[in-house]
Amino acid sequence: KYTDLNQALKNPEEVVFLDLSKQKLKEIPEGVFELTNLEYLVLFKNKITEIPNEIGKLKKLRVLDISRNKIVEVPSAIGELTELRTLILNQNMIEALPPEIGNLKNLKSLDLWGNEIDEFPDEISKLQETLIYLDLRVIYMSFEKQEAIIDLLPETDIYFSTGCSCN
C-alpha cells in the first residue's frame, strides 16, 4: 500500500493500492495515471474539482474512492473502468452521471450520498444484474424521481433519504 506518489512511481508496475487521502490535492496528480496496475485508488477528503479523462487509463481499477472532494462532473471516461467494483463519490457536488456509467459491468456498489444529483441516465439500468448497493441519502429528490430510479434498478438495494414533494 502506497501513500506517497513519488515512492509509487519508482516501481509503477508494482503499485496496486494508492492512498492519497487528506493531502489537500486540488487535482489528481498526473503520475497516478502511470500506475496501470492500480486496483485501489483512494483520494478521500481532498479539494479535487474534477476527474480527468485520463482516469480511463486505469483499466484494472476495482475501487475508486474520491469522496469528500469538490467534484461537479463525472467524465464519460469513467465508463472505461470495466473492472470497477466500488465507486465512492459521496460528499461532492455531482449533478449528473454520464450515460457511460452503464458500461461498468462489474460495479457492485455506487455511493453518491450528499451530492446534487437527482436524475440518472437510463443506461444505469444496464447495471441491474450487478449493482447491489446504491446510496442516495442526503439528496433532495422527489418521490417520482426515487420511483424512476427504483424502476431502472429493481434488484438493487437503494438507500434514500425521505422523499420530498420537491421539483
PDB file of N, CA, C and O in Angstrom, residues 1-2 7 9 42 50 74-75 79 84 112 124 137 140 142 148:
ATOM      1  N   LYS A   1       0.852  -1.185   0.000  1.00  0.00           N
ATOM      2  CA  LYS A   1       0.000   0.000   0.000  1.00  0.00           C
ATOM      3  C   LYS A   1       0.890   1.238   0.000  1.00  0.00           C
ATOM      4  O   LYS A   1       1.735   1.387   0.879  1.00  0.00           O
ATOM      5  N   TYR A   2       0.694   2.087  -0.977  1.00  0.00           N
ATOM      6  CA  TYR A   2       1.476   3.314  -1.081  1.00  0.00           C
ATOM      7  C   TYR A   2       0.646   4.518  -0.651  1.00  0.00           C
ATOM      8  O   TYR A   2      -0.543   4.608  -0.982  1.00  0.00           O
ATOM      9  N   GLN A   7       7.095   7.730  -4.210  1.00  0.00           N
ATOM     10  CA  GLN A   7       7.553   6.366  -3.911  1.00  0.00           C
ATOM     11  C   GLN A   7       6.927   5.374  -4.889  1.00  0.00           C
ATOM     12  O   GLN A   7       7.598   4.494  -5.409  1.00  0.00           O
ATOM     13  N   LEU A   9       5.877   5.846  -7.869  1.00  0.00           N
ATOM     14  CA  LEU A   9       6.366   5.977  -9.243  1.00  0.00           C
ATOM     15  C   LEU A   9       7.754   5.369  -9.453  1.00  0.00           C
ATOM     16  O   LEU A   9       8.201   5.216 -10.582  1.00  0.00           O
ATOM     17  N   VAL A  42      -7.486   5.704  -3.594  1.00  0.00           N
ATOM     18  CA  VAL A  42      -8.209   6.403  -2.539  1.00  0.00           C
ATOM     19  C   VAL A  42      -7.768   7.867  -2.545  1.00  0.00           C
ATOM     20  O   VAL A  42      -6.595   8.167  -2.319  1.00  0.00           O
ATOM     21  N   GLU A  50     -12.113  18.028 -10.330  1.00  0.00           N
ATOM     22  CA  GLU A  50     -12.540  17.243 -11.488  1.00  0.00           C
ATOM     23  C   GLU A  50     -11.789  15.927 -11.588  1.00  0.00           C
ATOM     24  O   GLU A  50     -10.668  15.790 -11.103  1.00  0.00           O
ATOM     25  N   VAL A  74     -18.780  13.891 -13.498  1.00  0.00           N
ATOM     26  CA  VAL A  74     -18.101  12.612 -13.689  1.00  0.00           C
ATOM     27  C   VAL A  74     -17.881  12.465 -15.201  1.00  0.00           C
ATOM     28  O   VAL A  74     -18.837  12.552 -15.967  1.00  0.00           O
ATOM     29  N   PRO A  75     -16.625  12.270 -15.648  1.00  0.00           N
ATOM     30  CA  PRO A  75     -16.370  12.216 -17.093  1.00  0.00           C
ATOM     31  C   PRO A  75     -16.865  10.921 -17.724  1.00  0.00           C
ATOM     32  O   PRO A  75     -16.980   9.889 -17.053  1.00  0.00           O
ATOM     33  N   GLY A  79     -16.590   5.221 -17.849  1.00  0.00           N
ATOM     34  CA  GLY A  79     -17.133   4.005 -18.448  1.00  0.00           C
ATOM     35  C   GLY A  79     -16.084   3.032 -18.943  1.00  0.00           C
ATOM     36  O   GLY A  79     -16.388   1.874 -19.242  1.00  0.00           O
ATOM     37  N   LEU A  84     -14.184  -1.973 -12.392  1.00  0.00           N
ATOM     38  CA  LEU A  84     -14.573  -1.280 -11.166  1.00  0.00           C
ATOM     39  C   LEU A  84     -15.690  -2.023 -10.437  1.00  0.00           C
ATOM     40  O   LEU A  84     -16.697  -2.377 -11.034  1.00  0.00           O
ATOM     41  N   LEU A 112     -23.240   7.671  -3.666  1.00  0.00           N
ATOM     42  CA  LEU A 112     -23.407   9.051  -4.133  1.00  0.00           C
ATOM     43  C   LEU A 112     -24.006   9.952  -3.070  1.00  0.00           C
ATOM     44  O   LEU A 112     -24.405  11.071  -3.369  1.00  0.00           O
ATOM     45  N   ILE A 124     -28.039   3.446 -16.750  1.00  0.00           N
ATOM     46  CA  ILE A 124     -27.710   2.843 -15.456  1.00  0.00           C
ATOM     47  C   ILE A 124     -28.461   1.518 -15.281  1.00  0.00           C
ATOM     48  O   ILE A 124     -28.027   0.649 -14.539  1.00  0.00           O
ATOM     49  N   ARG A 137     -28.599   8.788  -0.084  1.00  0.00           N
ATOM     50  CA  ARG A 137     -29.084   9.555   1.061  1.00  0.00           C
ATOM     51  C   ARG A 137     -28.563  10.989   1.009  1.00  0.00           C
ATOM     52  O   ARG A 137     -27.583  11.277   0.336  1.00  0.00           O
ATOM     53  N   TYR A 140     -31.831  15.723  -1.983  1.00  0.00           N
ATOM     54  CA  TYR A 140     -33.238  16.109  -2.097  1.00  0.00           C
ATOM     55  C   TYR A 140     -33.764  15.617  -3.425  1.00  0.00           C
ATOM     56  O   TYR A 140     -33.257  15.972  -4.481  1.00  0.00           O
ATOM     57  N   SER A 142     -37.499  14.102  -5.411  1.00  0.00           N
ATOM     58  CA  SER A 142     -38.943  13.865  -5.328  1.00  0.00           C
ATOM     59  C   SER A 142     -39.230  12.365  -5.284  1.00  0.00           C
ATOM     60  O   SER A 142     -38.432  11.538  -5.720  1.00  0.00           O
ATOM     61  N   ALA A 148     -38.485   6.405 -10.238  1.00  0.00           N
ATOM     62  CA  ALA A 148     -37.852   6.205 -11.545  1.00  0.00           C
ATOM     63  C   ALA A 148     -36.541   5.433 -11.396  1.00  0.00           C
ATOM     64  O   ALA A 148     -36.235   4.549 -12.204  1.00  0.00           O
TER      65      ALA A 148
END
